[in-house]
Coordinates of C-alpha atoms in Angstrom, one line a residue:
Chain A
M1 CA 8.9 -3.8 -26.1
R2 CA 5.5 -4.7 -23.8
L3 CA 4.4 -2.5 -21.7
T4 CA 1.5 -3.6 -18.8
I5 CA -0.2 -1.0 -17.0
L6 CA -1.0 -2.4 -13.1
G7 CA -2.7 0.8 -12.3
C8 CA -3.3 3.9 -14.8
Y9 CA -5.6 5.9 -12.3
S10 CA -4.9 9.3 -9.6
A11 CA -4.9 10.4 -6.1
T12 CA -5.9 6.9 -4.5
P13 CA -6.4 3.8 -4.5
R14 CA -9.7 2.4 -4.7
T15 CA -11.5 -1.2 -5.4
L16 CA -11.5 -1.7 -8.6
N17 CA -8.5 1.4 -9.9
N18 CA -5.1 1.2 -9.0
T19 CA -2.4 4.1 -8.6
T20 CA 0.4 4.6 -10.9
S21 CA 2.7 1.5 -11.6
Q22 CA 4.2 0.0 -14.9
V23 CA 6.7 -2.6 -15.8
L24 CA 8.4 -1.4 -19.2
E25 CA 10.0 -5.0 -20.5
I26 CA 12.1 -4.5 -23.4
N27 CA 16.0 -6.5 -24.0
N28 CA 15.7 -8.6 -20.8
H29 CA 15.0 -5.8 -18.8
M30 CA 11.9 -5.4 -16.6
F31 CA 11.7 -1.9 -15.2
L32 CA 9.5 -1.1 -12.9
I33 CA 7.5 2.5 -13.3
D34 CA 6.2 4.1 -10.4
C35 CA 5.2 1.9 -7.6
G36 CA 1.7 3.3 -5.7
E37 CA 0.0 1.1 -2.8
G38 CA -0.8 -2.3 -4.0
T39 CA 1.5 -2.5 -6.8
Q40 CA 2.7 -5.6 -5.6
V41 CA -0.2 -6.9 -5.0
Q42 CA -0.3 -6.3 -9.2
L43 CA 2.9 -7.6 -9.7
R44 CA 1.3 -10.8 -8.5
K45 CA -2.1 -10.6 -9.9
H46 CA 0.0 -10.3 -13.2
K47 CA 1.9 -12.7 -12.6
L48 CA 6.1 -10.6 -13.2
K49 CA 8.0 -12.4 -11.6
F50 CA 8.6 -9.7 -8.7
N51 CA 12.8 -10.9 -9.3
R52 CA 13.0 -9.7 -12.7
I53 CA 12.8 -6.3 -11.5
K54 CA 16.2 -4.8 -11.3
Y55 CA 15.9 -1.2 -11.6
I56 CA 12.8 1.1 -10.7
F57 CA 12.0 4.3 -11.9
I58 CA 10.0 7.0 -9.7
S59 CA 8.6 9.7 -11.3
H60 CA 8.2 11.4 -8.2
L61 CA 7.1 11.6 -4.2
H62 CA 3.6 11.7 -4.4
G63 CA 1.8 8.9 -2.2
D64 CA -0.2 7.2 -5.7
H65 CA 3.0 6.9 -7.9
F66 CA 5.6 6.1 -4.2
F67 CA 4.2 4.8 -1.8
G68 CA 3.7 1.4 -2.5
L69 CA 8.0 1.2 -3.9
V70 CA 8.9 0.6 0.5
G71 CA 6.6 -2.9 1.0
L72 CA 7.9 -4.1 -1.7
I73 CA 11.1 -3.4 -1.2
S74 CA 10.6 -5.4 2.3
T75 CA 8.6 -8.3 0.1
F76 CA 12.0 -8.9 -1.6
R77 CA 13.2 -9.3 1.7
L78 CA 11.2 -11.9 2.9
L79 CA 11.4 -13.6 -1.1
T80 CA 15.1 -13.6 -0.1
R81 CA 16.4 -11.7 -3.5
E82 CA 19.8 -11.7 -3.1
A83 CA 20.2 -9.8 -6.8
D84 CA 20.9 -5.5 -5.9
L85 CA 18.3 -2.9 -6.4
H86 CA 18.0 0.1 -8.4
I87 CA 16.2 2.9 -7.9
Y88 CA 15.8 6.1 -9.9
G89 CA 13.8 8.7 -7.9
P90 CA 14.0 12.1 -6.9
K91 CA 16.5 13.6 -3.9
G92 CA 14.6 12.2 -0.8
I93 CA 13.3 8.7 -2.0
K94 CA 16.3 7.4 -0.5
E95 CA 16.1 9.1 3.1
A96 CA 12.1 8.3 3.4
I97 CA 13.1 4.4 2.7
T98 CA 15.8 4.0 4.8
L99 CA 14.1 5.7 7.8
Q100 CA 11.0 3.0 7.6
L101 CA 12.9 0.4 7.1
K102 CA 15.2 1.2 10.1
L103 CA 12.5 1.6 12.5
S104 CA 10.9 -2.1 11.1
D105 CA 14.9 -2.8 11.7
S106 CA 14.4 -5.0 9.0
W107 CA 17.7 -4.1 6.4
T108 CA 17.6 -5.8 3.1
N109 CA 19.5 -8.8 2.2
Y110 CA 20.4 -7.9 -0.9
K111 CA 22.1 -4.5 -2.1
L112 CA 19.7 -1.5 -2.7
Y113 CA 21.3 1.5 -4.7
F114 CA 19.5 4.2 -4.7
H115 CA 20.6 7.2 -7.9
E116 CA 18.8 10.7 -6.7
L117 CA 17.7 13.0 -9.4
T118 CA 18.1 16.8 -9.0
S119 CA 18.5 18.2 -12.3
T120 CA 15.9 20.1 -14.0
K121 CA 17.8 19.2 -17.6
S122 CA 16.9 16.1 -19.3
E123 CA 20.0 13.1 -18.4
L124 CA 21.6 10.1 -19.6
I125 CA 20.8 8.1 -16.1
F126 CA 21.7 4.5 -17.1
E127 CA 22.8 2.2 -19.7
D128 CA 23.6 -1.0 -21.1
N129 CA 24.9 -2.4 -24.4
K130 CA 21.5 -2.6 -25.5
V131 CA 18.7 -0.1 -23.3
E132 CA 19.6 4.2 -22.0
V133 CA 17.2 5.4 -20.1
H134 CA 16.4 8.9 -19.5
T135 CA 14.6 11.3 -18.0
I136 CA 12.5 13.9 -19.3
P137 CA 11.7 16.9 -16.6
L138 CA 8.3 18.0 -15.8
D139 CA 6.6 20.5 -14.1
H140 CA 4.4 19.4 -11.4
R141 CA 3.7 20.8 -8.2
I142 CA 6.8 18.5 -7.1
Y143 CA 10.0 17.9 -8.1
T144 CA 8.8 15.4 -11.2
N145 CA 11.0 13.6 -13.7
G146 CA 9.2 11.4 -16.6
Y147 CA 11.7 8.5 -18.1
L148 CA 11.9 7.7 -21.8
F149 CA 13.9 4.4 -22.3
K150 CA 15.2 3.7 -25.8
E151 CA 17.2 0.8 -27.4
K152 CA 20.3 1.1 -29.5
A153 CA 20.6 0.6 -32.7
G154 CA 21.2 -3.2 -33.4
E155 CA 23.4 -4.9 -35.7
R156 CA 22.9 -5.6 -39.5
K157 CA 21.7 -8.8 -39.1
L158 CA 23.6 -10.9 -42.1
N159 CA 22.3 -12.1 -45.6
I160 CA 23.7 -15.7 -45.0
D161 CA 23.2 -16.8 -48.8
A162 CA 24.8 -13.4 -50.2
V163 CA 27.6 -13.9 -47.5
N164 CA 28.5 -16.9 -48.4
E165 CA 27.8 -16.7 -52.4
A166 CA 30.3 -13.8 -52.1
N167 CA 33.2 -16.0 -49.9
I168 CA 34.0 -13.8 -47.2
D169 CA 36.0 -15.8 -44.4
V170 CA 33.6 -16.4 -41.1
A171 CA 36.5 -14.1 -39.0
Y172 CA 34.4 -11.1 -41.1
Y173 CA 30.9 -11.8 -39.6
R174 CA 31.8 -9.2 -36.5
K175 CA 33.1 -6.5 -38.6
L176 CA 29.7 -7.0 -41.1
K177 CA 27.0 -6.6 -38.8
Q178 CA 28.6 -3.6 -37.4
G179 CA 28.2 -2.7 -41.2
F180 CA 31.7 -2.2 -42.8
D181 CA 32.4 -3.2 -45.8
V182 CA 35.4 -6.2 -46.1
K183 CA 37.6 -8.4 -48.0
N184 CA 36.9 -11.4 -49.1
E185 CA 38.8 -14.6 -49.4
D186 CA 40.0 -13.9 -53.1
G187 CA 41.0 -10.1 -51.6
V188 CA 37.6 -8.0 -53.6
L189 CA 36.1 -5.3 -51.1
I190 CA 32.3 -6.6 -50.4
D191 CA 30.0 -3.6 -50.2
N192 CA 27.9 -3.7 -46.7
K193 CA 24.7 -3.6 -47.9
T194 CA 24.9 -6.4 -50.6
V195 CA 25.6 -9.1 -47.7
T196 CA 23.3 -7.3 -45.3
F197 CA 20.1 -6.4 -44.2
P198 CA 20.0 -3.6 -42.3
A199 CA 19.4 -3.8 -38.2
E200 CA 15.4 -3.7 -37.3
N201 CA 14.2 0.6 -36.5
P202 CA 15.0 0.9 -32.8
K203 CA 11.7 1.5 -30.2
S204 CA 11.2 4.1 -27.4
Y205 CA 9.1 5.0 -25.0
A206 CA 8.4 7.4 -23.3
F207 CA 6.8 8.2 -19.5
C208 CA 5.1 11.5 -19.1
S209 CA 2.9 11.6 -15.4
D210 CA 2.5 13.9 -13.9
T211 CA 3.3 17.1 -15.4
K212 CA 1.3 20.3 -16.9
Y213 CA 1.4 20.9 -20.2
K214 CA 4.4 21.8 -21.6
E215 CA 6.1 22.3 -24.8
D216 CA 9.7 22.2 -24.1
I217 CA 9.1 17.9 -23.4
V218 CA 9.1 17.8 -27.1
P219 CA 12.4 17.5 -28.7
V220 CA 13.6 15.2 -25.4
I221 CA 10.4 13.1 -27.0
K222 CA 10.7 13.8 -30.5
N223 CA 9.8 10.6 -32.7
V224 CA 9.2 7.9 -29.9
S225 CA 7.4 4.4 -31.1
V226 CA 4.9 5.3 -27.9
L227 CA 3.7 8.2 -25.6
Y228 CA 2.0 8.0 -22.2
H229 CA 1.2 11.6 -21.3
E230 CA -1.0 11.8 -18.4
S231 CA -4.5 13.0 -19.3
T232 CA -5.8 13.8 -15.3
F233 CA -8.5 15.8 -16.6
L234 CA -10.8 16.4 -20.1
E235 CA -10.7 20.3 -21.3
K236 CA -14.1 21.3 -19.6
H237 CA -12.1 20.8 -16.3
A238 CA -8.7 22.6 -17.6
H239 CA -9.1 25.3 -14.6
Y240 CA -8.3 21.9 -12.8
A241 CA -5.7 20.7 -14.0
E242 CA -3.9 24.3 -14.8
K243 CA -4.6 24.7 -11.2
T244 CA -2.9 21.1 -10.2
K245 CA -0.8 21.0 -12.8
H246 CA -1.4 18.2 -14.3
A247 CA -2.4 18.1 -18.2
T248 CA -6.1 16.9 -20.1
A249 CA -6.1 14.6 -22.7
K250 CA -6.3 17.5 -25.4
Q251 CA -2.7 19.0 -24.1
A252 CA -1.8 15.5 -24.3
A253 CA -2.1 14.7 -27.4
T254 CA -1.2 18.1 -28.6
I255 CA 2.7 17.2 -27.3
A256 CA 2.2 14.3 -29.1
K257 CA 1.4 15.7 -32.1
L258 CA 4.2 17.7 -31.9
A259 CA 7.0 15.5 -30.5
H260 CA 5.9 13.1 -33.9
V261 CA 5.0 10.3 -32.4
K262 CA 3.8 7.3 -33.4
T263 CA 1.6 6.3 -30.2
L264 CA -0.2 8.0 -27.8
I265 CA -1.0 6.3 -24.3
L266 CA -3.6 8.5 -21.9
G267 CA -4.1 7.7 -18.3
H268 CA -3.6 9.0 -15.1
Y269 CA -7.0 9.5 -15.2
S270 CA -9.3 11.4 -12.4
T271 CA -11.8 9.0 -10.6
R272 CA -14.6 12.1 -10.9
Y273 CA -15.2 10.2 -14.9
D274 CA -16.8 6.6 -15.0
D275 CA -16.8 6.5 -19.7
L276 CA -12.8 7.4 -20.3
S277 CA -14.4 6.7 -24.2
V278 CA -14.3 11.0 -24.0
F279 CA -10.8 10.6 -23.6
K280 CA -10.2 9.4 -26.7
N281 CA -12.2 11.1 -28.6
E282 CA -10.8 14.8 -27.0
A283 CA -7.3 13.8 -28.1
K284 CA -8.7 12.7 -31.3
T285 CA -9.8 15.4 -32.7
V286 CA -5.6 16.6 -32.1
F287 CA -3.8 13.2 -32.4
N288 CA -5.4 10.7 -34.6
K289 CA -3.4 6.9 -33.3
V290 CA -4.7 7.3 -29.2
K291 CA -4.9 3.5 -26.7
L292 CA -6.4 3.9 -23.4
A293 CA -4.7 2.6 -20.8
R294 CA -6.7 0.7 -18.3
D295 CA -5.2 -1.8 -15.0
G296 CA -3.9 -4.6 -16.4
K297 CA -3.3 -3.8 -20.0
V298 CA -1.1 -4.9 -22.2
F299 CA 0.8 -2.9 -25.0
N300 CA 3.4 -4.7 -27.8
F301 CA 5.1 -2.4 -29.5
Chain B
M1 CA -19.3 -4.8 19.5
R2 CA -18.1 -5.1 16.1
L3 CA -15.4 -6.5 14.5
T4 CA -14.6 -6.2 11.0
I5 CA -11.3 -7.9 10.3
L6 CA -9.9 -6.3 6.7
G7 CA -7.0 -8.5 7.0
C8 CA -6.0 -11.1 8.8
Y9 CA -2.2 -13.0 6.7
S10 CA 1.1 -12.1 8.3
A11 CA 4.3 -10.7 6.1
T12 CA 3.4 -9.3 2.8
P13 CA 0.0 -9.0 1.0
R14 CA -1.4 -11.4 -2.1
T15 CA -4.1 -11.2 -4.1
L16 CA -6.3 -13.1 -1.6
N17 CA -4.6 -12.4 1.1
N18 CA -4.8 -9.2 3.5
T19 CA -2.2 -8.1 6.1
T20 CA -3.3 -6.7 9.2
S21 CA -5.4 -3.9 9.9
Q22 CA -9.2 -4.7 11.9
V23 CA -11.7 -2.4 12.6
L24 CA -13.6 -2.1 15.8
E25 CA -17.3 -0.5 16.4
I26 CA -17.5 0.1 20.4
N27 CA -20.2 2.7 21.8
N28 CA -20.0 5.1 17.7
H29 CA -16.9 4.7 18.3
M30 CA -14.9 2.9 14.9
F31 CA -11.6 2.6 15.5
L32 CA -9.2 1.2 13.3
I33 CA -6.9 -1.6 14.7
D34 CA -2.8 -1.4 12.3
C35 CA -3.2 -0.2 9.6
G36 CA -0.5 -2.3 6.5
E37 CA -0.5 -1.8 2.9
G38 CA -4.1 -2.0 0.5
T39 CA -6.1 -0.9 4.3
Q40 CA -7.3 2.2 2.4
V41 CA -9.0 -0.3 -0.4
Q42 CA -10.2 -2.9 2.3
L43 CA -12.2 -0.1 4.4
R44 CA -13.8 1.1 1.0
K45 CA -14.4 -2.6 -0.1
H46 CA -16.3 -3.4 3.0
K47 CA -18.2 -0.2 3.5
L48 CA -16.8 1.2 5.7
K49 CA -17.1 5.0 6.0
F50 CA -13.5 6.3 6.3
N51 CA -15.6 9.0 8.0
R52 CA -15.6 7.2 11.2
I53 CA -12.3 6.5 12.1
K54 CA -10.8 9.1 14.6
Y55 CA -8.4 7.1 16.3
I56 CA -5.9 4.4 15.2
F57 CA -3.6 2.2 17.0
I58 CA -1.0 0.8 15.7
S59 CA 0.6 -2.3 17.1
H60 CA 4.7 -1.7 15.8
L61 CA 6.5 -0.2 13.0
H62 CA 6.7 -3.8 10.7
G63 CA 5.2 -2.5 7.2
D64 CA 2.7 -5.8 7.4
H65 CA 0.9 -3.6 10.3
F66 CA 1.5 -0.3 8.7
F67 CA 3.0 0.6 4.8
G68 CA -0.7 1.2 4.6
L69 CA -0.8 4.3 6.7
V70 CA 0.3 6.9 5.0
G71 CA -1.8 6.0 2.7
L72 CA -4.8 6.4 4.5
I73 CA -3.4 9.8 6.3
S74 CA -3.3 11.1 2.3
T75 CA -6.5 9.8 1.0
F76 CA -8.2 11.6 4.1
R77 CA -6.7 14.3 3.0
L78 CA -7.8 14.7 -0.7
L79 CA -11.5 13.4 0.9
T80 CA -11.4 17.3 2.6
R81 CA -11.1 15.5 5.9
E82 CA -11.1 18.2 8.7
A83 CA -11.8 16.2 11.8
D84 CA -8.6 15.9 13.6
L85 CA -7.1 12.1 13.9
H86 CA -5.3 10.9 16.5
I87 CA -2.6 7.9 15.7
Y88 CA -1.2 5.8 18.6
G89 CA 1.8 3.5 18.2
P90 CA 5.3 3.0 18.7
K91 CA 8.1 6.7 18.9
G92 CA 9.1 6.3 15.3
I93 CA 5.8 6.6 13.9
K94 CA 5.7 10.7 13.7
E95 CA 8.3 11.0 11.9
A96 CA 8.2 8.2 9.2
I97 CA 4.7 9.7 8.4
T98 CA 5.8 13.2 8.5
L99 CA 8.5 12.9 6.6
Q100 CA 6.9 11.5 3.9
L101 CA 3.9 14.0 4.2
K102 CA 6.5 16.5 3.7
L103 CA 8.9 15.1 1.0
S104 CA 5.3 14.9 -1.2
D105 CA 4.5 18.4 0.2
S106 CA 0.7 17.6 1.0
W107 CA 0.6 18.5 4.6
T108 CA -2.9 17.3 5.6
N109 CA -5.5 20.4 6.0
Y110 CA -6.9 18.5 9.8
K111 CA -5.5 18.4 12.7
L112 CA -2.9 14.7 12.5
Y113 CA -2.0 14.3 16.8
F114 CA 0.7 11.2 17.0
H115 CA 0.8 9.6 20.9
E116 CA 4.4 8.0 20.6
L117 CA 4.2 4.7 22.8
T118 CA 7.3 3.6 24.5
S119 CA 6.2 1.9 27.9
T120 CA 6.8 -1.2 28.8
K121 CA 4.3 -0.9 30.9
S122 CA 0.9 -1.3 30.4
E123 CA -1.2 1.9 30.3
L124 CA -4.6 3.5 29.6
I125 CA -4.2 5.4 26.5
F126 CA -7.8 6.8 25.9
E127 CA -10.6 7.4 27.7
D128 CA -14.0 9.0 27.4
N129 CA -17.5 8.4 29.1
K130 CA -17.8 4.8 27.9
V131 CA -14.7 3.6 26.6
E132 CA -11.2 2.8 27.7
V133 CA -8.1 2.1 26.0
H134 CA -5.1 0.2 27.9
T135 CA -1.8 -1.0 26.1
I136 CA -1.1 -4.5 26.3
P137 CA 3.0 -5.1 26.6
L138 CA 4.0 -8.2 23.9
D139 CA 7.4 -9.7 22.3
H140 CA 8.4 -9.5 19.6
R141 CA 11.2 -8.4 17.5
I142 CA 10.7 -4.9 17.6
Y143 CA 9.2 -2.7 20.4
T144 CA 5.3 -4.0 20.5
N145 CA 1.9 -3.6 21.9
G146 CA -1.4 -4.5 21.5
Y147 CA -4.4 -2.8 22.5
L148 CA -7.4 -3.7 25.4
F149 CA -10.3 -2.0 24.6
K150 CA -13.3 -1.8 27.0
E151 CA -16.2 -0.9 27.8
K152 CA -17.1 1.7 30.9
A153 CA -19.5 -0.1 33.1
G154 CA -23.0 1.3 31.6
E155 CA -25.5 2.8 34.4
R156 CA -29.1 1.0 35.6
K157 CA -32.3 0.4 33.2
L158 CA -34.9 1.9 34.9
N159 CA -38.0 -0.7 35.6
I160 CA -40.9 2.8 34.1
D161 CA -43.4 0.6 35.3
A162 CA -42.0 -0.4 39.4
V163 CA -40.7 3.7 39.4
N164 CA -44.5 4.7 38.3
E165 CA -45.8 2.6 41.2
A166 CA -43.5 3.5 43.1
N167 CA -44.1 7.4 42.8
I168 CA -40.8 8.3 42.2
D169 CA -40.0 12.1 40.6
V170 CA -38.4 12.4 37.3
A171 CA -35.9 14.7 39.2
Y172 CA -34.5 11.2 40.6
Y173 CA -34.4 9.1 37.5
R174 CA -30.1 10.0 36.8
K175 CA -29.9 8.8 40.8
L176 CA -31.8 5.5 40.2
K177 CA -30.1 5.0 36.8
Q178 CA -26.8 5.3 39.1
G179 CA -27.5 2.2 40.8
F180 CA -28.6 4.9 44.2
D181 CA -31.4 4.8 46.7
V182 CA -34.3 7.3 46.6
K183 CA -36.9 8.4 48.1
N184 CA -40.5 8.9 46.7
E185 CA -43.1 11.1 46.5
D186 CA -44.0 10.1 49.8
G187 CA -40.7 10.3 51.5
V188 CA -40.9 6.7 51.6
L189 CA -37.4 5.6 50.2
I190 CA -37.4 2.4 47.8
D191 CA -34.2 0.1 47.5
N192 CA -32.8 0.8 44.1
K193 CA -32.9 -3.1 42.5
T194 CA -36.8 -2.2 43.1
V195 CA -37.1 -0.3 40.4
T196 CA -34.1 -0.6 37.7
F197 CA -33.0 -3.0 35.7
P198 CA -29.2 -4.0 35.9
A199 CA -26.6 -2.6 34.0
E200 CA -25.0 -4.9 30.6
N201 CA -21.9 -6.8 30.9
P202 CA -19.4 -4.3 29.3
K203 CA -17.7 -6.1 26.8
S204 CA -13.7 -5.7 26.4
Y205 CA -11.8 -6.8 23.0
A206 CA -8.2 -7.9 23.5
F207 CA -6.0 -7.2 20.3
C208 CA -2.7 -9.0 20.1
S209 CA -0.1 -9.1 17.1
D210 CA 2.9 -10.2 17.3
T211 CA 3.7 -11.2 20.2
K212 CA 6.2 -14.7 20.9
Y213 CA 4.1 -17.0 24.2
K214 CA 4.0 -14.3 27.1
E215 CA 2.7 -15.4 29.7
D216 CA 2.7 -11.9 31.9
I217 CA 0.4 -10.5 30.0
V218 CA -2.3 -12.4 31.2
P219 CA -3.8 -10.4 34.1
V220 CA -4.2 -7.6 31.6
I221 CA -6.4 -9.0 29.6
K222 CA -7.9 -11.7 32.0
N223 CA -11.8 -11.9 31.0
V224 CA -11.7 -10.3 28.3
S225 CA -15.3 -11.4 26.2
V226 CA -13.0 -11.6 23.3
L227 CA -8.7 -12.1 22.7
Y228 CA -6.9 -11.7 18.8
H229 CA -4.1 -13.4 19.7
E230 CA -1.3 -14.4 16.7
S231 CA -1.6 -17.8 15.3
T232 CA 1.1 -17.2 12.7
F233 CA 2.4 -20.3 13.2
L234 CA 1.2 -24.5 13.9
E235 CA 2.5 -26.3 16.7
K236 CA 4.5 -28.5 14.3
H237 CA 7.4 -24.9 13.1
A238 CA 7.5 -23.6 16.4
H239 CA 10.8 -23.7 16.5
Y240 CA 10.0 -20.6 13.3
A241 CA 7.4 -19.5 16.5
E242 CA 10.7 -19.3 18.8
K243 CA 12.9 -17.8 16.0
T244 CA 10.5 -14.6 14.5
K245 CA 9.0 -14.5 18.3
H246 CA 6.1 -14.8 16.8
A247 CA 3.0 -17.3 18.5
T248 CA 1.5 -20.8 17.6
A249 CA -2.0 -21.5 17.8
K250 CA -1.6 -24.1 20.6
Q251 CA 0.3 -21.1 22.8
A252 CA -2.7 -18.6 21.3
A253 CA -5.0 -20.6 23.4
T254 CA -2.8 -21.7 25.8
I255 CA -3.4 -17.6 27.0
A256 CA -7.0 -17.6 26.6
K257 CA -7.0 -20.7 29.3
L258 CA -4.6 -18.5 31.7
A259 CA -7.4 -15.3 30.8
H260 CA -10.1 -17.6 31.7
V261 CA -11.3 -15.1 28.1
K262 CA -14.8 -15.5 26.9
T263 CA -13.2 -16.5 22.9
L264 CA -10.6 -16.8 21.3
I265 CA -10.3 -15.2 17.4
L266 CA -7.2 -16.7 15.9
G267 CA -4.8 -14.8 12.7
H268 CA -2.2 -13.5 11.7
Y269 CA -1.7 -16.8 9.9
S270 CA 1.8 -17.3 7.5
T271 CA 0.3 -17.5 4.2
R272 CA 2.7 -21.1 4.1
Y273 CA -1.1 -22.7 5.2
D274 CA -4.0 -23.7 2.3
D275 CA -5.9 -24.8 5.2
L276 CA -6.9 -22.6 7.8
S277 CA -9.1 -24.9 10.3
V278 CA -6.0 -26.6 11.7
F279 CA -5.0 -23.7 13.3
K280 CA -8.4 -24.1 14.5
N281 CA -8.2 -28.0 15.9
E282 CA -5.0 -27.6 17.2
A283 CA -6.3 -24.7 19.9
K284 CA -9.0 -26.2 20.2
T285 CA -7.0 -29.4 22.3
V286 CA -6.3 -26.8 24.8
F287 CA -9.3 -24.4 24.6
N288 CA -12.8 -24.5 23.3
K289 CA -14.1 -21.2 22.5
V290 CA -11.7 -20.9 19.0
K291 CA -12.7 -19.1 15.9
L292 CA -10.5 -18.5 12.8
A293 CA -10.3 -14.9 11.4
R294 CA -10.4 -14.1 8.1
D295 CA -10.0 -11.1 5.5
G296 CA -13.5 -9.4 5.4
K297 CA -15.1 -11.6 8.7
V298 CA -17.2 -9.8 11.0
F299 CA -17.5 -10.8 14.9
N300 CA -20.6 -9.6 17.0
F301 CA -20.1 -9.3 20.3

């Protein structure tokens, strides 16, 4: 997986601070997560190929996560896109986008599918043979979902020397990769584990922004490889977090610890803080493996 | 008057090309004209004080002139603006903005007035004691207006030495500034012109984007100090201009010549052209006083 942070600040775009948007590359997919104003320029700036985006996931309809979407959709049209585009987001997203396309008489020449979300329970919203995407219901001022991206368990890998040695016909290779024991050309049953290597551990990524501290997301994101959790504030401003339904760095770290995630990435910072290292220090008092999102930063995992 | 070009490119924002937006400072007003995606960041970049904007004029509802408006309105809210904001633009603009504010549950804490336009004739839409704003009906793929900003004729200036010499009481100064002859303290009628200087010539600015070549705007913009006229294409691509209802540099210059404007500013360039000087050269074959808009450029006139 490869995660590119296009923007990780809250509220409003500024000269040097972009609002929320990320690109997650996973098994040949390029998923776009949230789309604040200016996202299309950030995509260009980081030389990410627009055309590869086929699925967009919007957490909620606050402007700093959403106002760049209509522009991106329009730009796809101007670039004569033909591929379908699927958009997942809260109910209302279809009306907001289609009204603007109607007013500008600029209907897309590609197919645009809206998948509007209303459930407050985690649900599977996308699946192919390699990846699943689930919602993570969050608690913010308006209806909001995080998203959990999970690689499916892959196939076992052939130990080709051992396979040859065991005299197994090529017709059985598929079965071996799927973990079955098979008979060799002499009719002897071969233990799968003696001729294959284990599948790589499937990776997972949970995006949780925006939300107040919400412990009941823990079961949904349990053991993920990487958790991005918003930390709009520091503990000294916990009263602002409470009031605006955001989280502090320490609260994000507490969720990471409870969910036994491997790595926590902090983001969605209020621009009131000049020094981001304080977020990391605060989170580290609770959970050790903390990284800071920054606009343009790439995480490989 | 002071005109700051925030963006002067057509179609989509790019790393180095912003879509249409301009700030016109005139008699203590700071008018915002069009608001493509990213306009609020351009305002910050050029250190223009957001708070001074009280009137916004939107030409039409294509994204490259409009998609930054909802973000700017939201940012005003976050900056705890209290002053009223007036928005002039095509019918539909109110619904597009208010739907998005509704979906994000982010109503403004200041008063937002929409003045929706539907007329295809030039009309006076704003007036105070120093400035008038009129629409300039244009011909584009959707309903579009340019805007004409006109200073009102100012007052004559007192020639204070001559006024004292003529022995005129201070109570008559107001009348003198308004151009009347007045009696002095000895009862003698004083010729206004002998004790005052003429008022400065009122300035005017016409913004015309987007439009095909449209000669019937000439009477509306006759003799303006500065005309900004779109020139999306060069003559060699006149067929594209025809098809998309845009203008060429030469056509913009022809309008400038017919209207006897003082200065023509070209803009709204297609990003297909790397070298903008070609626009100037083409326009100069028809009209001599041509300037090129560029993002961030300031024109004083």
